[in-house]
Amino acid sequence: MEDIGQFKQRRVVVTGLGVVSPLGDSPDLVFSRLYENQSAIAPISRFDTQSHSIKYAAEINDFDIGIYGIEKRDIQHLDKVQQFALGACEQAVVDAGLDLARQRLTGTKDLIEANPRIGTAIGTSNTMFDPVYEAALHIHQQKIKKVSPRTYNKTRPCSSASLASIRYALGGPVLSQNAASATGALNIITAVDMIRLGRSDVMLAGGTDSGVNELSCAVFGNNLSGSKSGQFRPFDVNRDGTILGEGAAILVLEEKEHALKRGADIYGEILGYGTRTDAHDMVRIPANAPGLCASLNEALSDASLTSSQIDYINAHGTGTQMNDLAESYAINTVFNATTKPYVNGTKAAFGHMLAASGAIEVIVSLLASCYDMIPPTCGLQKLDPGCNINCVSGAGIRSNVDHALSINVGMGGLNTAIIVKGDKREWNNAN
């Protein structure tokens, strides 16, 4: 076993991005629409909402995994959440310029030698809802106790990470963290550690999920966290809850010298992270947000930065009374009141993508640093005085963003903070 101490200074850069979301199917398209204050939230069309108090969501309609090269005979084995993940992976791999093989997901006869230095860290939290719900209905309605054997693989939270490793013949670590709404962020953190410790040179990292199903809407409509008005308004005085979305976001993370050696286009660097728990409650966030405050301070320490060096924060911003107040408290506690960083909440544009939200928000944070552009908080009209943060609303702003920070909070007291620094590039309005 190699001495892991020698790898502590290995730096982690981002060389590829992939997004499948209600707001668009590419990172720059999503960022452009965010900056233009567009929203993908609309009345739910996927199922009858008459018996539900939740009637709005951010849906992905007419998604075709076939355009990413997945064969029709393989598609039947995939849940939509896994399809989202594979689509985002293909975007990210192509964007990174990685020379990887493509192989079938099932029934591969001629095995390709796996690359032992490339791995995956892709998580989900709700992938089992749709296939399990459908199987339960089938058993109940048909009065039989047999379902397709494919259902099992559709329900495993680790399936997306495994499928990506099969697709690209990756022999490195295959990891799948589950941390509720912080899942995507925690998988990025896990991938960063794999590279820092020398376990891998390249990792495909992120999250995939869907909250647009009857079970999720029934739960969020009954636990006071889902918006009944259909208006997603983070940090607004009139906010009434979150609105669910779906999709996937994947980053190609790479050891810096490895990326430079192959001439990769580098978006920027993951400078540091923090992850701590509240150890308080499965749903409620303490008003003084101890776990989040600790995560923010840990991220700053890991990145060797002071709080005054953070220019922009992409907040968790779920639009619930409790979360927005606690998150604002943490931001105001950790960051200097005289040099308040800009803050926004981007879930209001593409919906709460659950396990994918942390990954897509790290991508947004990175692009904001690359382009020195900060999108507005969609839906925010009047800031809650109890929040008292420097929240961008109405229109996007152009401002220097040397360092950006992404916050994610998962039910059960799970907190993550990731700091990124983008390599500067010109914004192309044609995006």
Tab-separated table of C-alpha atoms in Angstrom:
chain	number	residue	atom	x	y	z
A	1	MET	CA	0.000	0.000	0.000
A	2	GLU	CA	1.313	3.423	-0.958
A	3	ASP	CA	1.865	6.063	1.709
A	4	ILE	CA	-1.183	8.327	1.391
A	5	GLY	CA	0.644	11.174	3.108
A	6	GLN	CA	2.542	11.993	-0.070
A	7	PHE	CA	-0.739	12.736	-1.860
A	8	LYS	CA	-2.073	15.410	0.487
A	9	GLN	CA	-1.017	18.206	-1.845
A	10	ARG	CA	-2.659	16.746	-4.950
A	11	ARG	CA	-4.893	19.489	-6.344
A	12	VAL	CA	-8.303	18.762	-7.848
A	13	VAL	CA	-9.542	20.609	-10.928
A	14	VAL	CA	-12.743	20.427	-12.975
A	15	THR	CA	-12.334	19.493	-16.636
A	16	GLY	CA	-15.835	18.456	-17.698
A	17	LEU	CA	-19.447	19.366	-16.920
A	18	GLY	CA	-22.751	17.691	-17.710
A	19	VAL	CA	-26.328	18.677	-16.844
A	20	VAL	CA	-29.761	17.234	-17.525
A	21	SER	CA	-32.336	19.523	-15.922
A	22	PRO	CA	-35.779	21.085	-16.353
A	23	LEU	CA	-34.060	24.376	-17.236
A	24	GLY	CA	-31.877	22.931	-19.987
A	25	ASP	CA	-29.673	20.086	-21.109
A	26	SER	CA	-26.243	21.708	-21.010
A	27	PRO	CA	-24.356	23.671	-18.323
A	28	ASP	CA	-24.029	26.917	-20.287
A	29	LEU	CA	-27.690	26.826	-21.358
A	30	VAL	CA	-28.783	26.382	-17.753
A	31	PHE	CA	-26.486	29.195	-16.603
A	32	SER	CA	-27.768	31.494	-19.343
A	33	ARG	CA	-31.390	30.901	-18.375
A	34	LEU	CA	-30.574	31.361	-14.706
A	35	TYR	CA	-28.925	34.687	-15.453
A	36	GLU	CA	-31.984	35.724	-17.475
A	37	ASN	CA	-34.206	34.939	-14.461
A	38	GLN	CA	-36.111	32.161	-16.221
A	39	SER	CA	-37.937	29.402	-14.369
A	40	ALA	CA	-38.905	25.863	-15.378
A	41	ILE	CA	-41.638	25.541	-12.754
A	42	ALA	CA	-45.101	24.789	-14.164
A	43	PRO	CA	-48.263	22.809	-13.355
A	44	ILE	CA	-47.518	19.082	-13.080
A	45	SER	CA	-48.420	17.230	-16.276
A	46	ARG	CA	-47.114	13.745	-15.407
A	47	PHE	CA	-49.994	12.681	-13.173
A	48	ASP	CA	-53.365	13.893	-11.928
A	49	THR	CA	-52.839	16.308	-9.038
A	50	GLN	CA	-56.490	16.689	-8.081
A	51	SER	CA	-56.003	14.785	-4.817
A	52	HIS	CA	-52.645	16.453	-4.046
A	53	SER	CA	-51.966	19.796	-2.379
A	54	ILE	CA	-48.742	19.990	-4.439
A	55	LYS	CA	-49.638	20.890	-8.014
A	56	TYR	CA	-46.447	22.447	-9.408
A	57	ALA	CA	-43.034	21.022	-10.231
A	58	ALA	CA	-40.076	21.436	-12.568
A	59	GLU	CA	-40.385	18.503	-14.976
A	60	ILE	CA	-38.119	17.093	-17.669
A	61	ASN	CA	-40.359	16.111	-20.544
A	62	ASP	CA	-39.486	14.131	-23.690
A	63	PHE	CA	-36.009	13.170	-22.484
A	64	ASP	CA	-34.309	10.844	-24.974
A	65	ILE	CA	-31.316	8.925	-23.623
A	66	GLY	CA	-30.818	7.519	-27.108
A	67	ILE	CA	-29.131	10.725	-28.264
A	68	TYR	CA	-26.301	9.907	-25.846
A	69	GLY	CA	-25.581	6.604	-27.566
A	70	ILE	CA	-27.415	4.218	-25.236
A	71	GLU	CA	-28.875	1.321	-27.222
A	72	LYS	CA	-32.635	0.713	-27.206
A	73	ARG	CA	-32.268	-2.791	-25.803
A	74	ASP	CA	-30.413	-1.343	-22.800
A	75	ILE	CA	-32.868	1.481	-22.135
A	76	GLN	CA	-35.584	-0.892	-20.895
A	77	HIS	CA	-33.308	-1.823	-17.991
A	78	LEU	CA	-32.990	1.807	-16.844
A	79	ASP	CA	-35.124	3.947	-14.585
A	80	LYS	CA	-35.427	7.577	-15.697
A	81	VAL	CA	-33.128	8.682	-12.855
A	82	GLN	CA	-30.396	6.413	-14.199
A	83	GLN	CA	-31.045	7.714	-17.711
A	84	PHE	CA	-30.588	11.287	-16.475
A	85	ALA	CA	-27.266	10.273	-14.895
A	86	LEU	CA	-25.940	8.574	-18.025
A	87	GLY	CA	-26.909	11.571	-20.156
A	88	ALA	CA	-25.076	13.977	-17.843
A	89	CYS	CA	-22.073	11.621	-17.698
A	90	GLU	CA	-21.798	11.527	-21.488
A	91	GLN	CA	-21.913	15.329	-21.673
A	92	ALA	CA	-19.199	15.626	-19.022
A	93	VAL	CA	-16.926	12.970	-20.543
A	94	VAL	CA	-17.137	14.573	-23.998
A	95	ASP	CA	-16.653	18.057	-22.516
A	96	ALA	CA	-13.532	16.862	-20.687
A	97	GLY	CA	-12.069	15.362	-23.845
A	98	LEU	CA	-11.508	12.032	-22.128
A	99	ASP	CA	-10.600	9.240	-24.514
A	100	LEU	CA	-12.852	6.549	-23.068
A	101	ALA	CA	-14.383	3.475	-24.642
A	102	ARG	CA	-18.151	3.004	-24.800
A	103	GLN	CA	-19.644	-0.410	-24.144
A	104	ARG	CA	-23.109	-1.886	-23.707
A	105	LEU	CA	-24.697	-1.791	-20.274
A	106	THR	CA	-25.925	-5.388	-20.423
A	107	GLY	CA	-24.769	-8.569	-22.081
A	108	THR	CA	-21.291	-7.320	-22.976
A	109	LYS	CA	-19.347	-10.246	-24.450
A	110	ASP	CA	-16.010	-8.650	-25.315
A	111	LEU	CA	-14.902	-6.993	-22.098
A	112	ILE	CA	-12.743	-3.898	-22.436
A	113	GLU	CA	-9.817	-3.657	-20.029
A	114	ALA	CA	-10.977	-1.302	-17.294
A	115	ASN	CA	-9.044	1.877	-16.502
A	116	PRO	CA	-8.017	1.481	-12.832
A	117	ARG	CA	-7.255	5.194	-12.318
A	118	ILE	CA	-10.728	6.534	-13.160
A	119	GLY	CA	-13.725	6.057	-10.866
A	120	THR	CA	-17.256	7.251	-10.159
A	121	ALA	CA	-19.020	8.836	-7.190
A	122	ILE	CA	-22.667	9.328	-8.147
A	123	GLY	CA	-25.547	9.267	-5.699
A	124	THR	CA	-29.297	9.460	-5.533
A	125	SER	CA	-31.862	9.572	-2.752
A	126	ASN	CA	-35.226	8.847	-4.406
A	127	THR	CA	-34.389	6.524	-7.289
A	128	MET	CA	-36.521	3.755	-5.802
A	129	PHE	CA	-39.781	5.703	-5.640
A	130	ASP	CA	-41.062	5.289	-9.191
A	131	PRO	CA	-40.157	1.614	-9.826
A	132	VAL	CA	-41.239	0.493	-6.341
A	133	TYR	CA	-44.500	2.441	-6.599
A	134	GLU	CA	-45.200	0.910	-10.007
A	135	ALA	CA	-44.351	-2.592	-8.779
A	136	ALA	CA	-46.585	-2.207	-5.719
A	137	LEU	CA	-49.482	-1.048	-7.889
A	138	HIS	CA	-48.904	-3.987	-10.222
A	139	ILE	CA	-49.021	-6.470	-7.351
A	140	HIS	CA	-52.099	-4.819	-5.838
A	141	GLN	CA	-54.078	-4.415	-9.059
A	142	GLN	CA	-53.126	-7.683	-10.753
A	143	LYS	CA	-53.293	-9.742	-7.557
A	144	ILE	CA	-49.988	-11.444	-8.431
A	145	LYS	CA	-46.710	-11.449	-6.580
A	146	LYS	CA	-44.282	-11.286	-9.483
A	147	VAL	CA	-42.545	-8.238	-10.901
A	148	SER	CA	-39.833	-7.807	-13.488
A	149	PRO	CA	-36.355	-8.759	-12.212
A	150	ARG	CA	-35.175	-5.465	-13.740
A	151	THR	CA	-36.997	-3.651	-10.944
A	152	TYR	CA	-34.257	-4.517	-8.441
A	153	ASN	CA	-31.468	-2.774	-10.350
A	154	LYS	CA	-33.738	0.206	-10.942
A	155	THR	CA	-34.185	0.648	-7.200
A	156	ARG	CA	-30.580	0.480	-5.985
A	157	PRO	CA	-29.131	3.905	-5.072
A	158	CYS	CA	-25.687	2.795	-6.292
A	159	SER	CA	-26.895	1.747	-9.760
A	160	SER	CA	-26.077	5.031	-11.525
A	161	ALA	CA	-22.461	4.923	-10.323
A	162	SER	CA	-22.161	1.288	-11.393
A	163	LEU	CA	-23.761	1.910	-14.786
A	164	ALA	CA	-21.334	4.760	-15.515
A	165	SER	CA	-18.382	2.529	-14.650
A	166	ILE	CA	-19.706	-0.188	-16.978
A	167	ARG	CA	-20.451	2.254	-19.786
A	168	TYR	CA	-16.917	3.687	-19.841
A	169	ALA	CA	-14.992	0.635	-18.558
A	170	LEU	CA	-13.806	2.400	-15.413
A	171	GLY	CA	-11.919	0.224	-12.959
A	172	GLY	CA	-11.367	2.787	-10.215
A	173	PRO	CA	-13.529	3.284	-7.117
A	174	VAL	CA	-17.303	3.042	-7.631
A	175	LEU	CA	-18.890	5.004	-4.799
A	176	SER	CA	-22.398	6.211	-4.058
A	177	GLN	CA	-23.053	8.420	-1.044
A	178	ASN	CA	-26.597	9.173	0.097
A	179	ALA	CA	-27.068	12.351	2.096
A	180	ALA	CA	-30.604	13.423	1.135
A	181	SER	CA	-30.477	16.874	-0.498
A	182	ALA	CA	-26.716	17.080	0.077
A	183	THR	CA	-26.082	13.853	-1.867
A	184	GLY	CA	-24.615	15.428	-5.007
A	185	ALA	CA	-22.300	17.633	-2.975
A	186	LEU	CA	-21.158	14.779	-0.736
A	187	ASN	CA	-20.308	12.644	-3.767
A	188	ILE	CA	-18.179	15.503	-5.102
A	189	ILE	CA	-16.447	15.698	-1.717
A	190	THR	CA	-15.867	11.943	-1.771
A	191	ALA	CA	-14.402	12.152	-5.274
A	192	VAL	CA	-12.113	15.006	-4.208
A	193	ASP	CA	-10.779	12.814	-1.413
A	194	MET	CA	-10.175	9.894	-3.790
A	195	ILE	CA	-8.008	12.150	-5.957
A	196	ARG	CA	-6.263	13.931	-3.083
A	197	LEU	CA	-5.349	10.594	-1.524
A	198	GLY	CA	-4.044	9.180	-4.771
A	199	ARG	CA	-6.719	6.519	-5.125
A	200	SER	CA	-7.758	7.922	-8.513
A	201	ASP	CA	-6.574	10.446	-11.073
A	202	VAL	CA	-10.036	11.156	-12.501
A	203	MET	CA	-13.534	10.838	-11.015
A	204	LEU	CA	-17.017	11.296	-12.470
A	205	ALA	CA	-18.924	12.848	-9.574
A	206	GLY	CA	-22.383	14.205	-8.874
A	207	GLY	CA	-25.985	13.248	-8.316
A	208	THR	CA	-29.210	12.257	-10.027
A	209	ASP	CA	-32.792	12.199	-8.798
A	210	SER	CA	-36.470	12.898	-9.382
A	211	GLY	CA	-39.022	14.311	-6.997
A	212	VAL	CA	-41.725	14.511	-9.647
A	213	ASN	CA	-43.824	11.522	-8.628
A	214	GLU	CA	-46.970	10.983	-6.594
A	215	LEU	CA	-45.222	9.661	-3.503
A	216	SER	CA	-42.793	12.591	-3.223
A	217	CYS	CA	-45.566	15.117	-3.791
A	218	ALA	CA	-47.742	13.407	-1.184
A	219	VAL	CA	-44.912	13.550	1.365
A	220	PHE	CA	-43.835	17.136	0.667
A	221	GLY	CA	-47.466	18.244	0.581
A	222	ASN	CA	-48.036	16.833	4.043
A	223	ASN	CA	-44.874	17.879	5.895
A	224	LEU	CA	-45.250	21.640	5.403
A	225	SER	CA	-42.084	21.922	3.291
A	226	GLY	CA	-43.828	21.875	-0.096
A	227	SER	CA	-45.234	25.065	-1.626
A	228	LYS	CA	-49.019	25.035	-1.959
A	229	SER	CA	-49.058	28.311	-3.900
A	230	GLY	CA	-46.830	27.091	-6.714
A	231	GLN	CA	-44.499	30.034	-6.056
A	232	PHE	CA	-40.885	29.156	-5.212
A	233	ARG	CA	-39.515	32.181	-3.315
A	234	PRO	CA	-36.297	31.545	-1.347
A	235	PHE	CA	-35.638	34.094	1.417
A	236	ASP	CA	-38.815	36.007	0.523
A	237	VAL	CA	-41.031	37.259	3.329
A	238	ASN	CA	-43.994	35.470	1.697
A	239	ARG	CA	-42.269	32.144	0.950
A	240	ASP	CA	-44.332	29.031	1.600
A	241	GLY	CA	-42.069	26.119	0.734
A	242	THR	CA	-40.100	24.284	-1.904
A	243	ILE	CA	-41.057	22.956	-5.347
A	244	LEU	CA	-39.674	19.640	-6.532
A	245	GLY	CA	-37.624	19.060	-9.665
A	246	GLU	CA	-35.551	16.316	-11.266
A	247	GLY	CA	-32.412	15.720	-13.282
A	248	ALA	CA	-28.715	14.991	-12.989
A	249	ALA	CA	-25.440	16.891	-12.820
A	250	ILE	CA	-21.970	15.397	-13.245
A	251	LEU	CA	-18.489	16.897	-12.966
A	252	VAL	CA	-15.261	15.390	-14.235
A	253	LEU	CA	-12.779	15.954	-11.416
A	254	GLU	CA	-9.119	15.453	-12.188
A	255	GLU	CA	-5.742	15.685	-10.511
A	256	LYS	CA	-4.272	18.951	-11.783
A	257	GLU	CA	-0.973	17.637	-13.166
A	258	HIS	CA	-2.822	14.799	-14.900
A	259	ALA	CA	-5.138	17.338	-16.554
A	260	LEU	CA	-2.279	19.622	-17.613
A	261	LYS	CA	-0.295	16.728	-19.029
A	262	ARG	CA	-3.092	15.763	-21.406
A	263	GLY	CA	-3.848	19.389	-22.329
A	264	ALA	CA	-7.327	19.489	-20.811
A	265	ASP	CA	-9.411	22.668	-20.719
A	266	ILE	CA	-9.680	23.443	-17.005
A	267	TYR	CA	-12.813	25.187	-15.703
A	268	GLY	CA	-11.363	25.774	-12.281
A	269	GLU	CA	-10.425	24.146	-9.013
A	270	ILE	CA	-12.128	22.633	-5.987
A	271	LEU	CA	-10.271	24.524	-3.274
A	272	GLY	CA	-11.852	23.083	-0.177
A	273	TYR	CA	-14.868	21.585	1.494
A	274	GLY	CA	-16.533	21.125	4.853
A	275	THR	CA	-19.134	18.628	6.010
A	276	ARG	CA	-20.535	18.457	9.538
A	277	THR	CA	-23.825	17.369	11.072
A	278	ASP	CA	-26.270	19.072	13.419
A	279	ALA	CA	-26.971	15.814	15.338
A	280	HIS	CA	-30.330	17.343	16.214
A	281	ASP	CA	-33.403	16.126	14.332
A	282	MET	CA	-34.388	14.175	11.198
A	283	VAL	CA	-36.301	17.154	9.771
A	284	ARG	CA	-35.848	20.319	11.803
A	285	ILE	CA	-32.776	22.522	11.442
A	286	PRO	CA	-31.593	24.232	14.658
A	287	ALA	CA	-32.037	27.989	14.469
A	288	ASN	CA	-28.337	28.524	15.200
A	289	ALA	CA	-27.313	25.994	12.507
A	290	PRO	CA	-24.254	24.583	14.330
A	291	GLY	CA	-23.496	21.925	11.719
A	292	LEU	CA	-23.685	24.370	8.839
A	293	CYS	CA	-21.554	26.956	10.637
A	294	ALA	CA	-18.955	24.262	11.305
A	295	SER	CA	-19.074	23.128	7.674
A	296	LEU	CA	-18.525	26.670	6.408
A	297	ASN	CA	-15.565	27.230	8.715
A	298	GLU	CA	-14.090	23.857	7.804
A	299	ALA	CA	-14.371	24.644	4.082
A	300	LEU	CA	-12.598	27.976	4.571
A	301	SER	CA	-9.824	26.278	6.532
A	302	ASP	CA	-9.449	23.515	3.939
A	303	ALA	CA	-9.188	26.133	1.185
A	304	SER	CA	-6.781	28.313	3.228
A	305	LEU	CA	-9.124	31.285	2.824
A	306	THR	CA	-10.692	33.832	5.145
A	307	SER	CA	-14.407	34.584	5.134
A	308	SER	CA	-13.778	37.976	3.499
A	309	GLN	CA	-12.341	36.222	0.424
A	310	ILE	CA	-15.651	34.584	-0.541
A	311	ASP	CA	-17.350	36.714	-3.193
A	312	TYR	CA	-20.493	34.679	-3.863
A	313	ILE	CA	-22.549	32.009	-2.102
A	314	ASN	CA	-24.976	29.688	-3.846
A	315	ALA	CA	-27.330	29.002	-0.956
A	316	HIS	CA	-29.341	25.860	-0.314
A	317	GLY	CA	-32.388	28.146	-0.418
A	318	THR	CA	-35.335	25.748	-0.195
A	319	GLY	CA	-37.913	28.468	0.384
A	320	THR	CA	-39.084	27.003	3.694
A	321	GLN	CA	-39.447	29.246	6.718
A	322	MET	CA	-37.122	27.188	8.902
A	323	ASN	CA	-34.326	26.426	6.421
A	324	ASP	CA	-33.961	29.928	5.007
A	325	LEU	CA	-33.767	31.523	8.456
A	326	ALA	CA	-31.223	28.999	9.756
A	327	GLU	CA	-29.101	29.219	6.613
A	328	SER	CA	-29.140	33.018	6.744
A	329	TYR	CA	-28.069	32.864	10.383
A	330	ALA	CA	-25.098	30.675	9.456
A	331	ILE	CA	-24.064	32.964	6.599
A	332	ASN	CA	-24.278	36.045	8.811
A	333	THR	CA	-22.386	34.297	11.614
A	334	VAL	CA	-19.457	33.106	9.514
A	335	PHE	CA	-19.080	35.945	7.016
A	336	ASN	CA	-17.987	39.459	7.862
A	337	ALA	CA	-20.978	41.800	8.105
A	338	THR	CA	-19.032	44.625	6.455
A	339	THR	CA	-18.021	42.525	3.441
A	340	LYS	CA	-21.115	40.426	2.900
A	341	PRO	CA	-20.759	38.140	-0.118
A	342	TYR	CA	-23.467	38.082	-2.746
A	343	VAL	CA	-25.978	35.277	-2.206
A	344	ASN	CA	-28.550	33.617	-4.432
A	345	GLY	CA	-30.797	30.569	-4.384
A	346	THR	CA	-31.024	28.849	-7.766
A	347	LYS	CA	-33.429	26.027	-6.886
A	348	ALA	CA	-36.265	28.445	-7.592
A	349	ALA	CA	-35.399	28.253	-11.303
A	350	PHE	CA	-34.909	24.513	-11.866
A	351	GLY	CA	-36.750	23.140	-8.837
A	352	HIS	CA	-35.366	21.202	-5.911
A	353	MET	CA	-33.499	18.437	-7.742
A	354	LEU	CA	-32.895	16.624	-4.446
A	355	ALA	CA	-29.772	14.426	-4.784
A	356	ALA	CA	-28.759	16.288	-7.945
A	357	SER	CA	-29.130	19.757	-6.444
A	358	GLY	CA	-25.705	19.888	-4.791
A	359	ALA	CA	-23.923	18.952	-8.006
A	360	ILE	CA	-25.772	21.361	-10.295
A	361	GLU	CA	-25.259	24.161	-7.769
A	362	VAL	CA	-21.504	23.527	-7.626
A	363	ILE	CA	-21.536	23.800	-11.429
A	364	VAL	CA	-23.450	27.098	-11.233
A	365	SER	CA	-20.999	28.392	-8.611
A	366	LEU	CA	-18.029	27.426	-10.766
A	367	LEU	CA	-19.461	29.075	-13.900
A	368	ALA	CA	-20.274	32.221	-11.911
A	369	SER	CA	-16.593	32.383	-10.976
A	370	CYS	CA	-15.497	31.658	-14.559
A	371	TYR	CA	-17.688	34.380	-16.069
A	372	ASP	CA	-17.864	36.862	-13.140
A	373	MET	CA	-21.647	36.736	-13.421
A	374	ILE	CA	-24.119	36.083	-10.589
A	375	PRO	CA	-27.673	35.007	-11.496
A	376	PRO	CA	-30.626	36.427	-9.548
A	377	THR	CA	-32.790	34.514	-7.094
A	378	CYS	CA	-35.858	33.666	-9.129
A	379	GLY	CA	-39.113	34.492	-7.324
A	380	LEU	CA	-37.567	36.733	-4.662
A	381	GLN	CA	-39.538	39.987	-4.441
A	382	LYS	CA	-39.229	41.158	-0.836
A	383	LEU	CA	-36.388	39.885	1.341
A	384	ASP	CA	-37.426	38.564	4.740
A	385	PRO	CA	-35.878	40.958	7.316
A	386	GLY	CA	-35.055	37.892	9.402
A	387	CYS	CA	-32.713	36.660	6.688
A	388	ASN	CA	-30.669	39.861	6.269
A	389	ILE	CA	-28.305	38.541	3.585
A	390	ASN	CA	-26.956	40.225	0.459
A	391	CYS	CA	-29.339	38.372	-1.848
A	392	VAL	CA	-29.278	39.047	-5.604
A	393	SER	CA	-32.787	39.411	-7.045
A	394	GLY	CA	-34.613	40.845	-10.039
A	395	ALA	CA	-31.687	40.716	-12.461
A	396	GLY	CA	-28.271	39.131	-12.615
A	397	ILE	CA	-25.184	41.184	-11.832
A	398	ARG	CA	-21.633	41.278	-13.139
A	399	SER	CA	-19.116	41.274	-10.332
A	400	ASN	CA	-15.693	39.821	-9.657
A	401	VAL	CA	-16.070	36.268	-8.325
A	402	ASP	CA	-12.642	34.953	-7.386
A	403	HIS	CA	-14.040	32.443	-4.921
A	404	ALA	CA	-17.534	30.956	-4.835
A	405	LEU	CA	-19.110	28.721	-2.228
A	406	SER	CA	-21.979	26.251	-2.578
A	407	ILE	CA	-24.079	25.245	0.437
A	408	ASN	CA	-26.256	22.154	0.700
A	409	VAL	CA	-28.312	20.868	3.603
A	410	GLY	CA	-29.923	17.432	3.796
A	411	MET	CA	-32.682	16.234	6.100
A	412	GLY	CA	-31.180	14.537	9.118
A	413	GLY	CA	-28.755	17.363	9.856
A	414	LEU	CA	-26.425	16.791	6.894
A	415	ASN	CA	-24.439	19.871	5.832
A	416	THR	CA	-21.901	20.486	3.080
A	417	ALA	CA	-19.942	23.506	1.876
A	418	ILE	CA	-17.741	23.440	-1.233
A	419	ILE	CA	-15.455	26.288	-2.348
A	420	VAL	CA	-14.465	26.669	-5.998
A	421	LYS	CA	-12.304	29.055	-8.010
A	422	GLY	CA	-12.992	29.406	-11.729
A	423	ASP	CA	-10.500	29.992	-14.525
A	424	LYS	CA	-11.678	33.229	-16.135
A	425	ARG	CA	-13.284	33.091	-19.579
A	426	GLU	CA	-15.480	35.311	-21.734
A	427	TRP	CA	-19.231	34.786	-21.676
A	428	ASN	CA	-20.725	33.956	-25.063
A	429	ASN	CA	-24.310	35.198	-25.317
A	430	ALA	CA	-24.915	32.649	-28.058
A	431	ASN	CA	-25.016	30.029	-25.312
